[in-house]
CSV table of C-alpha atoms and ligand atoms in Angstrom, one decimal:
chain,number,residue,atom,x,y,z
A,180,UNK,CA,128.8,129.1,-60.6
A,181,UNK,CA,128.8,126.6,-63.4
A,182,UNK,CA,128.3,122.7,-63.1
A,183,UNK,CA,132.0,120.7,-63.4
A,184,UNK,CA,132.3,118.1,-65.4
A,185,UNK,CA,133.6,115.0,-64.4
A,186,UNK,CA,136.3,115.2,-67.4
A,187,UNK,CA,137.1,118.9,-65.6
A,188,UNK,CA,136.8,117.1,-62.2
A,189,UNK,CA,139.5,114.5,-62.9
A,190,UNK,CA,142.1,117.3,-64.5
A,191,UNK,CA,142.5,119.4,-62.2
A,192,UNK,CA,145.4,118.2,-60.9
A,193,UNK,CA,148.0,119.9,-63.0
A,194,UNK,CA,146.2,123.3,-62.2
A,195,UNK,CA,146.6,122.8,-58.7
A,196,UNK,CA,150.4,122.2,-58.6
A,197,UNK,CA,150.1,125.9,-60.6
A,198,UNK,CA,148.5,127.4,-58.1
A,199,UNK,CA,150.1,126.2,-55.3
A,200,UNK,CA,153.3,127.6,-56.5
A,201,UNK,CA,152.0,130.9,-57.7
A,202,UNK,CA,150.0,131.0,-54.4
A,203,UNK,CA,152.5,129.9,-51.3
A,204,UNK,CA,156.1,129.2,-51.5
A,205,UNK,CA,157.7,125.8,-52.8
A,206,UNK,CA,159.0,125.7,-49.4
A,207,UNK,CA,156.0,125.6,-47.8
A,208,UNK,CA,154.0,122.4,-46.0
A,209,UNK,CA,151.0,121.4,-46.2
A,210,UNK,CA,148.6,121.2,-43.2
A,211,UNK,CA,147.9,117.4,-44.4
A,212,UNK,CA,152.3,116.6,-44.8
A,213,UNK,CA,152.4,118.6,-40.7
A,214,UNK,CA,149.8,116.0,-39.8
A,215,UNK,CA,151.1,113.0,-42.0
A,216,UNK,CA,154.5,113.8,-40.1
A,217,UNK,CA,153.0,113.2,-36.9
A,218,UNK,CA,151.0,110.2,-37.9
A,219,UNK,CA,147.6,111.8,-38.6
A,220,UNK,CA,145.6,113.2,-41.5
A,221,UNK,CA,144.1,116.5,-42.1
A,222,UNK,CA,141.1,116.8,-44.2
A,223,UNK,CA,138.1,119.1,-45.3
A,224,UNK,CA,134.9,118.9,-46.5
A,225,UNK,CA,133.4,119.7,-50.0
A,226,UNK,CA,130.4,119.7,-51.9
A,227,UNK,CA,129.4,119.4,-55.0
A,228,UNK,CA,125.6,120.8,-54.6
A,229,UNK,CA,123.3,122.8,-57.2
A,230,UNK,CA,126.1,126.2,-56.8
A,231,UNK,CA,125.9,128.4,-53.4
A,232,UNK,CA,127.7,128.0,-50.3
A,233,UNK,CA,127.7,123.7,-50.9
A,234,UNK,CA,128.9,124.3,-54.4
A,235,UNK,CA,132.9,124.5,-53.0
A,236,UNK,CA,133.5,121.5,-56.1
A,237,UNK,CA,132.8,123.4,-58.9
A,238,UNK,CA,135.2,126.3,-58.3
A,239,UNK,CA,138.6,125.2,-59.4
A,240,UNK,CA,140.6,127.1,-57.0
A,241,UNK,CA,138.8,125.4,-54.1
A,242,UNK,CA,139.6,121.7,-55.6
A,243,UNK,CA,143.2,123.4,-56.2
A,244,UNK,CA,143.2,124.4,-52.4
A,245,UNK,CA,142.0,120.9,-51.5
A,246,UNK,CA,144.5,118.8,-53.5
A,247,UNK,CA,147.1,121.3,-51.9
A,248,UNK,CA,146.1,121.0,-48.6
A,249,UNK,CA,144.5,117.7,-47.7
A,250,UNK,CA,144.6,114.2,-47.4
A,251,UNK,CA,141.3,113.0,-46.9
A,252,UNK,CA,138.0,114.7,-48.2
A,253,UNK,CA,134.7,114.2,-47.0
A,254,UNK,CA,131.5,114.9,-48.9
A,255,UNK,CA,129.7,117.9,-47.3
A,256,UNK,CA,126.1,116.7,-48.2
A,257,UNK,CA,126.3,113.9,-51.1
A,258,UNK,CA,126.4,110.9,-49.0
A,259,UNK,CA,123.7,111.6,-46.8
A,260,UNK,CA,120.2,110.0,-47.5
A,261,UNK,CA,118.4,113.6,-48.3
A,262,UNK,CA,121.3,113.9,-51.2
A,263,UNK,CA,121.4,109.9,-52.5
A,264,UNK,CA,117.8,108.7,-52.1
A,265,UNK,CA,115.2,110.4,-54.5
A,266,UNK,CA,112.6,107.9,-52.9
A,267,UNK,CA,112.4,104.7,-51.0
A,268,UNK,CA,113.3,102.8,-54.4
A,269,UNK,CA,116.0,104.5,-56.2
A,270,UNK,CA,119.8,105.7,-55.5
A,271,UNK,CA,121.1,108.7,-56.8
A,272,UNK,CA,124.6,108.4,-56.6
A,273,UNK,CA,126.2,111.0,-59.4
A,274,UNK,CA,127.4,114.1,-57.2
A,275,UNK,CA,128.9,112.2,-54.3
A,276,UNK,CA,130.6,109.9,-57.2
A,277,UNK,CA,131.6,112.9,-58.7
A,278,UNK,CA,134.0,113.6,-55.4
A,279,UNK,CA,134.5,109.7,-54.9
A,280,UNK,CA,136.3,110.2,-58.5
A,281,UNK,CA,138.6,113.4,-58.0
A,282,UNK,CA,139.7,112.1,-54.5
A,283,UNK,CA,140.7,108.6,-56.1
A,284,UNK,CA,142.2,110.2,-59.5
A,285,UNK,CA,144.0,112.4,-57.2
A,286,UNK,CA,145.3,109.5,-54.5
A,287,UNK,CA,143.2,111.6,-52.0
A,288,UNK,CA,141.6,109.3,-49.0
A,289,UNK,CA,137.5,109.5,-48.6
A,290,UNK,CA,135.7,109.7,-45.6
A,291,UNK,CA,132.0,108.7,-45.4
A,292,UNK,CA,129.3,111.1,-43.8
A,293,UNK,CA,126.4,109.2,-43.4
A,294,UNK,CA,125.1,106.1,-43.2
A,295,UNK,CA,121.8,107.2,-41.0
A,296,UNK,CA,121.7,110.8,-39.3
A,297,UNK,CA,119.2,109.8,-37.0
A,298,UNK,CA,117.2,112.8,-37.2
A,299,UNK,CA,113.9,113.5,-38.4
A,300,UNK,CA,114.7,116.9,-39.3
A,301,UNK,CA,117.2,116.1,-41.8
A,302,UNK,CA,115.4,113.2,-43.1
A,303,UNK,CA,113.9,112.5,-46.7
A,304,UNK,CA,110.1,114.0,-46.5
A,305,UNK,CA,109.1,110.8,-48.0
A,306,UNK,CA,111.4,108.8,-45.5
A,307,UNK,CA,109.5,110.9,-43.0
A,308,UNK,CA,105.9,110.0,-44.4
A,309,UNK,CA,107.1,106.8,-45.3
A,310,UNK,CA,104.3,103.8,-44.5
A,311,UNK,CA,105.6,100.9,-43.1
A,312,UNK,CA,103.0,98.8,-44.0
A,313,UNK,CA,101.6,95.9,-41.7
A,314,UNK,CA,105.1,94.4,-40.5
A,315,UNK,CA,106.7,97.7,-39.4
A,316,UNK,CA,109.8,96.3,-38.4
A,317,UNK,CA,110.7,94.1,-40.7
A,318,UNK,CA,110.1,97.0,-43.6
A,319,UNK,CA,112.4,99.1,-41.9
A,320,UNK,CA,115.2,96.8,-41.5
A,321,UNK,CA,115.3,96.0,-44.8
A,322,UNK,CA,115.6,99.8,-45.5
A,323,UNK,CA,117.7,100.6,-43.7
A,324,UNK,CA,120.0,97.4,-44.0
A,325,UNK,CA,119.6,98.2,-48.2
A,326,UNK,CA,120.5,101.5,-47.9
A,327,UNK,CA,123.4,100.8,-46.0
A,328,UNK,CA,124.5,97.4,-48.3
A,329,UNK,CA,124.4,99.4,-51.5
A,330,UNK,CA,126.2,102.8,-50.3
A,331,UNK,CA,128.9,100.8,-48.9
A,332,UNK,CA,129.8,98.9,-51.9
A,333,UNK,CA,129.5,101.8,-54.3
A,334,UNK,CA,132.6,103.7,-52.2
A,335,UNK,CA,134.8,100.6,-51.1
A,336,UNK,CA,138.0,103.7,-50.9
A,337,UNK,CA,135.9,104.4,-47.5
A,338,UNK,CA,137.9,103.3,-44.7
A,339,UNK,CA,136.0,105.3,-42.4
A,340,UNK,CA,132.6,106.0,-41.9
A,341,UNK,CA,130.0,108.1,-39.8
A,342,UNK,CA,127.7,105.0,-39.9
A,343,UNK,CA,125.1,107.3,-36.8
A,344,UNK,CA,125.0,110.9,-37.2
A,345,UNK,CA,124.0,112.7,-34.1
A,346,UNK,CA,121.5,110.0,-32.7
A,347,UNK,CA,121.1,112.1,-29.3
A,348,UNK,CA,118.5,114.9,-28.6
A,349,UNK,CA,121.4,118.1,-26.9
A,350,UNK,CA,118.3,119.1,-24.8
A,351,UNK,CA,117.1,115.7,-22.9
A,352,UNK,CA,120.3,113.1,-23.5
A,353,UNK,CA,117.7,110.7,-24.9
A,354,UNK,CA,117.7,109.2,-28.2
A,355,UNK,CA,116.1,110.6,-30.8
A,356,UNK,CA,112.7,109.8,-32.6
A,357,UNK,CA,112.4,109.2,-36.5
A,358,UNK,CA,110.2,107.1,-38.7
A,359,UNK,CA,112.5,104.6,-38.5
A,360,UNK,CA,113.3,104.3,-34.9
A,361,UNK,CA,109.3,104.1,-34.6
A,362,UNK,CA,109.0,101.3,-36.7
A,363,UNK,CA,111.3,99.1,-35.8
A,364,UNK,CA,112.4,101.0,-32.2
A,365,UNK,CA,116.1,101.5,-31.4
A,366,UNK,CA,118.0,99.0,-32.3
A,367,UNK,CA,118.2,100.5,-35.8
A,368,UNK,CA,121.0,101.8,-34.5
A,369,UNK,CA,122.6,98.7,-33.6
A,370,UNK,CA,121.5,97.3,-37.0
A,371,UNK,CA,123.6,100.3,-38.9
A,372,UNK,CA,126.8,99.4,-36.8
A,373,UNK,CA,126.2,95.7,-37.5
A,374,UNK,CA,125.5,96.0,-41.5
A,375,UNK,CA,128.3,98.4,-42.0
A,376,UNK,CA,130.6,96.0,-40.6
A,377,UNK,CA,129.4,93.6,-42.9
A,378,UNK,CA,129.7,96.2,-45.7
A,379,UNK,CA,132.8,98.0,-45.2
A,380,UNK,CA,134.6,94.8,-43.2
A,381,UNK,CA,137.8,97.4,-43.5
A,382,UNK,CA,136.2,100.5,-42.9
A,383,UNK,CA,136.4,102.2,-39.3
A,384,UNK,CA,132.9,102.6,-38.0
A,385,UNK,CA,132.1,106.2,-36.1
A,386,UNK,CA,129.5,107.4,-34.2
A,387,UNK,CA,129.8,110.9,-34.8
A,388,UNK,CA,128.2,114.0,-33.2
A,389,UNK,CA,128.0,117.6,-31.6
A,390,UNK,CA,128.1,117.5,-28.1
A,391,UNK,CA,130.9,120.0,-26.3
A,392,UNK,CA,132.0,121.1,-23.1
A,393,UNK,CA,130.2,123.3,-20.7
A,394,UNK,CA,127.0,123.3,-18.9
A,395,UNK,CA,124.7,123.4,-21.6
A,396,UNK,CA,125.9,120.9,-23.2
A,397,UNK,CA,126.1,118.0,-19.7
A,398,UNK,CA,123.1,116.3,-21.3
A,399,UNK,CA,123.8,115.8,-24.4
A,400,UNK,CA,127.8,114.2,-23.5
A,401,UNK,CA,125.9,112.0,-20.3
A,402,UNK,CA,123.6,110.6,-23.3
A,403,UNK,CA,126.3,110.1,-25.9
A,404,UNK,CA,128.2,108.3,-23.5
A,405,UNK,CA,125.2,106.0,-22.2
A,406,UNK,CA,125.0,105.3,-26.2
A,407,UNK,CA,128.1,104.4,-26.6
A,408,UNK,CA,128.0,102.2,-23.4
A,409,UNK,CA,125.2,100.5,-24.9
A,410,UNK,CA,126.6,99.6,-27.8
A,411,UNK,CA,129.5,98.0,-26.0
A,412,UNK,CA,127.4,96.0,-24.0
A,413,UNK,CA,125.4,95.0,-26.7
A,414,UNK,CA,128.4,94.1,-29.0
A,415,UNK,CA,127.7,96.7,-31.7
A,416,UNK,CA,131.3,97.4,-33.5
A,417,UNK,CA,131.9,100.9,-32.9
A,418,UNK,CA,135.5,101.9,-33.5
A,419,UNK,CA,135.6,105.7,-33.2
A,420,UNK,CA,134.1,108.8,-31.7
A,421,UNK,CA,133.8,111.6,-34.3
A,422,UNK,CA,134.2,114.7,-32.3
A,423,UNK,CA,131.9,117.1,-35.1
A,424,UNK,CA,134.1,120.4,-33.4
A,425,UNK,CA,131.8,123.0,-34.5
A,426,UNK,CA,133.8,125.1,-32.1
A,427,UNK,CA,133.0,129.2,-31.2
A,428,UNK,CA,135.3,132.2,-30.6
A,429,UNK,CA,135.9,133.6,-28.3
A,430,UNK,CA,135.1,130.2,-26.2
A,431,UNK,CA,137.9,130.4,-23.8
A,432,UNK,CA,138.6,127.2,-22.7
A,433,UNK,CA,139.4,127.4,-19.1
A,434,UNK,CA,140.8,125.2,-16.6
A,435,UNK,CA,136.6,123.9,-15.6
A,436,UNK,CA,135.9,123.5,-19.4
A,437,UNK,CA,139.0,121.7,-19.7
A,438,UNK,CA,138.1,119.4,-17.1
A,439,UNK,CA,134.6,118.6,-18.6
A,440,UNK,CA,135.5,117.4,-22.0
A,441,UNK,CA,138.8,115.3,-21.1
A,442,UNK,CA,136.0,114.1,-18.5
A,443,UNK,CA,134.1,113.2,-21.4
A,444,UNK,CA,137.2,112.5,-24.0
A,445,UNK,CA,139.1,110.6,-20.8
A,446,UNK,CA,135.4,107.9,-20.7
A,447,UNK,CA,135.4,107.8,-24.1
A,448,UNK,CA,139.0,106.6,-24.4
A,449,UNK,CA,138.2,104.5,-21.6
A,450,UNK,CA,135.9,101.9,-23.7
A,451,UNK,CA,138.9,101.7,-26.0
A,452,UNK,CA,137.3,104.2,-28.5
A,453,UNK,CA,139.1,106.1,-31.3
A,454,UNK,CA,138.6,109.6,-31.5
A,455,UNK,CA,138.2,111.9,-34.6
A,456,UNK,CA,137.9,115.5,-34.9
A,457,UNK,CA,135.1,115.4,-37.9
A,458,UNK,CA,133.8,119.0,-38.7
A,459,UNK,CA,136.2,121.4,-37.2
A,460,UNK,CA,135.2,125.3,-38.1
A,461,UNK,CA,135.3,128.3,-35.4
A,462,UNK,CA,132.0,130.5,-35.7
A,463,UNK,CA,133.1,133.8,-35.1
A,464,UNK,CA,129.2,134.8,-34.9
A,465,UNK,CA,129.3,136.3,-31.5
A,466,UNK,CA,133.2,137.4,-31.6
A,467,UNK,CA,133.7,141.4,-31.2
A,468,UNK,CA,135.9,143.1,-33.4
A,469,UNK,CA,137.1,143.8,-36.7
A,470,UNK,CA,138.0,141.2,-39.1
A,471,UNK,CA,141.8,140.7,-38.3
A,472,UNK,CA,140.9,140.9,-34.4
A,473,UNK,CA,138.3,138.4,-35.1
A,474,UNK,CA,140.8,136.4,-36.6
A,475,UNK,CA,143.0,135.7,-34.2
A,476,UNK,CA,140.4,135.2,-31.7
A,477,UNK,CA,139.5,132.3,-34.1
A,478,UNK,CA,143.3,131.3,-33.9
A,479,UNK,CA,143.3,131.3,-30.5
A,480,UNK,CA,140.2,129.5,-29.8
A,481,UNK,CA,141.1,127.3,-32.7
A,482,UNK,CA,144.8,126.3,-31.0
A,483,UNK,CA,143.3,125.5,-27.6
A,484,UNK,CA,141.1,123.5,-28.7
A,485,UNK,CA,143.3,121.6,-31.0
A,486,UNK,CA,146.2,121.1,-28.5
A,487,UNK,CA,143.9,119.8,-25.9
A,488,UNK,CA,142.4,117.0,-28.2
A,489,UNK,CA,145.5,116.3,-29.8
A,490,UNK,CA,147.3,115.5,-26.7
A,491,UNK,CA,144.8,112.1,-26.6
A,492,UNK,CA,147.2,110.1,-29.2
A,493,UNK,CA,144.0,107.9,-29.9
A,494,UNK,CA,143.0,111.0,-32.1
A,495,UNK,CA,143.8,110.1,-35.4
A,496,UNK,CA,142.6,113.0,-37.9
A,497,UNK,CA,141.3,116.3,-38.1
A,498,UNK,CA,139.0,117.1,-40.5
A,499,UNK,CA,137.8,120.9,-41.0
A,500,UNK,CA,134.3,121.5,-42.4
A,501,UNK,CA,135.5,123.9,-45.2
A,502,UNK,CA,138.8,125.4,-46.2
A,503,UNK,CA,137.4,128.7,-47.0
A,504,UNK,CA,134.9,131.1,-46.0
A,505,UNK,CA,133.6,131.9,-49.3
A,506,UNK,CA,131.8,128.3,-49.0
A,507,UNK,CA,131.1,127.9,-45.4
A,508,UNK,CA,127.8,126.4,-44.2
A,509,UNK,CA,127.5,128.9,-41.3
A,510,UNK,CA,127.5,131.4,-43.7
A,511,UNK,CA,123.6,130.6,-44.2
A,512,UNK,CA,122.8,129.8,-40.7
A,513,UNK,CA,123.6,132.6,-38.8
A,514,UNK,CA,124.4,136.5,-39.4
A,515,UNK,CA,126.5,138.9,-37.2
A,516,UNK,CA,124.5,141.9,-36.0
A,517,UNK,CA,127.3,143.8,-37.1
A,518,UNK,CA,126.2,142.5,-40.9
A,519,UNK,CA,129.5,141.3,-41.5
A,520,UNK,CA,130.1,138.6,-42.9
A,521,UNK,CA,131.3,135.2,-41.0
A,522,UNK,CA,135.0,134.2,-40.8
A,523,UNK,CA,134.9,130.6,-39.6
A,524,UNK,CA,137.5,129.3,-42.0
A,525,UNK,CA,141.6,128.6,-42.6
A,526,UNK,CA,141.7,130.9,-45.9
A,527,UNK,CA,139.2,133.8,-46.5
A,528,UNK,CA,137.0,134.7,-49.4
A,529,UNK,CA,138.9,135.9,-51.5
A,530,UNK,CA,141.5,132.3,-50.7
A,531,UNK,CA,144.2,133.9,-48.3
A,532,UNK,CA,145.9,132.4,-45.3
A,533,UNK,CA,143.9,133.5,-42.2
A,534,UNK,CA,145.9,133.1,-38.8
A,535,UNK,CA,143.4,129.9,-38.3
A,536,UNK,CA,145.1,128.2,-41.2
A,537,UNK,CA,148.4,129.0,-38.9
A,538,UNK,CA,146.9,127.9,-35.6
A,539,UNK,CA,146.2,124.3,-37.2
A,540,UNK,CA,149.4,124.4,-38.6
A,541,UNK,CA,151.2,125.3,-35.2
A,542,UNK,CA,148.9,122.7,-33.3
A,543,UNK,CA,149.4,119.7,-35.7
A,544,UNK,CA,153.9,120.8,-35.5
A,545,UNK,CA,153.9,120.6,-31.7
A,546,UNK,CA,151.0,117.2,-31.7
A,547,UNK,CA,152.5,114.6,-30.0
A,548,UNK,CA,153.8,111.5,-32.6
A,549,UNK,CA,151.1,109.0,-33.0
A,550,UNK,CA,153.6,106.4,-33.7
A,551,UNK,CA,154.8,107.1,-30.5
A,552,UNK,CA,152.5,105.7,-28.7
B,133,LIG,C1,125.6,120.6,-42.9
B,133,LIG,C2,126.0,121.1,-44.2
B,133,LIG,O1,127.2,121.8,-44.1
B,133,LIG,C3,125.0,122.0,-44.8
B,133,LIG,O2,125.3,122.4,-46.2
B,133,LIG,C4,123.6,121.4,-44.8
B,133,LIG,O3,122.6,122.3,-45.2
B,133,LIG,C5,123.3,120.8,-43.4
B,133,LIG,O4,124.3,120.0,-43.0
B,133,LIG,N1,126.6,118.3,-38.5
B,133,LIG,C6,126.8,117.4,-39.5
B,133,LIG,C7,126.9,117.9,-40.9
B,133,LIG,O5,126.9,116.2,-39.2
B,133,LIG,O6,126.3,116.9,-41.8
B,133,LIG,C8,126.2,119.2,-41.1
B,133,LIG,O7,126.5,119.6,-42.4
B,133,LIG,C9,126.8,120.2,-40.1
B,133,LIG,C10,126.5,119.7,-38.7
C-alpha cells in the first residue's frame, strides 16, 4: 500500500461523490445524515500508519467510504503520544496532520484520541525509562502539561477530546501505575483535565475507557465510577464518558446484563455526565458459524447494544473503530480457530454492506430525538 500525499489526501473529494454513486443508490442515507437527523453524529476511525491494518488513509476507497459515511473522524493511532512524541523533546505531528487536513478540507468534524492513555503498556519506551531527575514532580508536570499545551493548539477543529485513556486496571478497579503517575502521583490526572480546559476552552473533555457489563467486568465499572467521582469532588472538568464499545457476538444482552450497565450508564448520567459511544466494533472472534450467520449475529449483538445506549438522550455520538474489515485492528489481535478471518466491521473486505452497517442504520432511525430532550 503506497504512502498518500497530502496533495492526494486533500482531492479526494470528487472521487468519493464517484463512488458513492457507482457504489449505493443516490437515494440512499448516510449513517452520519440517520444520526444528524436525530441530533447525533456518527463517525469512524482511521489511520494513516506505515501501510497494514492502521494504513485505512492511504487507500482511496476507504477515505471515499469515510467522506460518504461520516461526520466526524478520529485518528486511530496519530494523536497518541507513542505516534506524536519521538522523544521527551520533539513533536512529530505530520500523520495525524495529514487527517487533521482531509477532515477540515472536507468539512469533516475531528475528534481527539489522546491526550494521556494512562498506561504503561502503551507508553513511549523512553517515556517509560524516562528520568525525572531530582524534582520528580515538578519534571513531570511540565511534561505532561507541555504535551498537552502544544497538541491542543496544533488541532483547535477538536471539540472533543479523550484527554484520559483507560486510567483503570479491569482486574483490581485501581488506578493504574506509569512513570508519570510515579513521579508526580495521581493527580496527573487531574492535571490533564485541568490543562485541556485551558487548551481546548471549547473542546468537550472525555474520560474514555473499556469497561462493560457482566461479572467480569464489576471491577473495572466500580473503579471508573470512583474516578469519575473523584474528579467531581475535586473540581476536575470532565464533560463526557466515552463508552470505548469494543462489544462481542454473540453477547446476548439479557435482562441481568441490561440491568448492570444502565446501573452503571444510569450513575454516570447521574453526575451530569455526557456519554459517548467511542470505538464501537463487534468481534465476532468466538461467534459460530459461517460468514453470513456470523454476520447477523454481529447485527444483532450490534442493535441491542445500540438501542439500549441510545435510549440515554445524553448520548451524543457513535463512533465505530473502523468501517471495514479489511483494516480492522482486531484483525492482528486475535484469530478464529476456525482460521477465518474476523468480521467485526459495517462493510467487508472487499467494501460491501454487511447486515452491521444495517443494524446501525436501523438503531440510529428508531434513536430517540436528541433535540427532544
Ligand atoms: C488500538 C489501535 O486500533 C491499534 O492499531 C493499536 O495497535 C493499539 O490501539 N482502546 C483504545 C484505542 O483506546 O486507542 C485502541 O486502538 C483500541 C482499544
Amino acid at each position: 500500500m503506497g504512502r498518500i500525499s497530502r496533495r492526494d489526501a486533500l482531492c479526494v473529494g470528487a472521487g468519493a461523490a464517484l463512488f458513492a454513486s457507482a457504489a449505493y443508490g443516490a437515494d440512499d442515507e448516510s449513517l452520519h445524515k440517520l444520526a444528524a437527523a436525530k441530533g447525533l453524529s456518527f463517525g469512524s476511525a482511521v489511520g494513516a500508519g506505515p501501510g497494514g491494518l492502521a494504513g485505512s488513509f492511504s487507500d482511496a476507497r476507504y477515505r471515499a467510504l469515510l467522506l460518504r459515511e461520516c461526520g466526524v473522524l478520529v485518528c486511530e493511532n496519530e494523536m497518541k503520544w507513542y505516534a506524536l512524541r519521538p522523544n521527551a523533546q520533539t513533536f512529530d505531528f505530520a500523520r495525524a496532520d495529514l487527517i487533521a487536513d482531509f477532515a477540515k478540507a472536507n468539512g469533516l468534524a475531528l475528534r481527539g484520541h489522546n491526550l494521556l492513555w494512562h498506561s504503561a503498556k502503551w507508553s513511549p519506551a523512553w517515556l517509560n525509562a524516562f528520568d525525572f531527575g531530582s524534582s520528580p514532580a515538578s519534571t513531570a508536570e511540565a511534561l505532561v502539561k507541555t504535551h498537552i499545551e502544544r497538541v491542543c493548539a496544533r488541532y483547535p477543529q477538536i471539540r472533543s477530546w479523550d484527554v484520559v485513556n483507560e486510567a483503570v486496571d479491569p482486574e483490581t478497579g485501581a488506578l493504574r501505575e506509569t512513570s508519570v503517575s510515579k513521579a508526580m502521583g495521581e493527580g496527573v490526572l487531574d492535571l490533564a483535565f485541568h490543562v485541556a480546559r485551558e487548551a481546548a476552552p471549547n473542546a468537550e473533555l472525555v474520560y474514555n475507557d473499556y469497561m462493560s457489563w457482566g461479572a467480569w467486568s464489576d471491577k473495572h465499572r466500580a473503579g471508573v465510577l470512583r474516578l469519575l467521582e473523584g474528579f467531581k469532588k475535586r473540581g476536575a472538568p470532565v464533560d463526557a464518558v466515552g463508552l470505548q464499545s469494543h462489544i462481542s457476538a454473540p453477547e446476548y444482552i439479557g435482562a441481568a446484563e441490561e440491568k448492570d450497565w444502565r446501573t452503571f450508564l444510569d450513575d454516570i448520567v447521574g453526575m451530569g455526565l455526557a456519554l459517548l459511544v467511542t470505538e464501537f466494533d463487534v468481534n465476532d472472534v468466538r461467534a459460530a458459524g459461517s460468514a453470513a450467520e456470523r454476520d447477523v449475529r454481529v447485527a444483532t449483538s450490534a442493535r441491542r447494544y445500540l438501542d439500549l445506549v441510545l435510549s440515554y438522550p445524553q448520548t451524543k455520538s457513535v463512533l465505530a473503530w473502523g468501517l471495514c474489515d479489511r483494516y480492522s485492528w482486531l484483525l492482528a489481535n486475535d484469530k478464529r480457530s476456525d482460521g477465518a478471518p474476523l468480521r467485526p466491521t459495517p462493510y467487508d473486505a472487499d467494501y460491501r454492506r454487511k447486515p452491521l452497517r444495517e443494524a446501525i442504520a436501523a438503531a440510529l432511525r428508531s434513536a430517540p430525538s436528541r433535540s427532544a430532550t
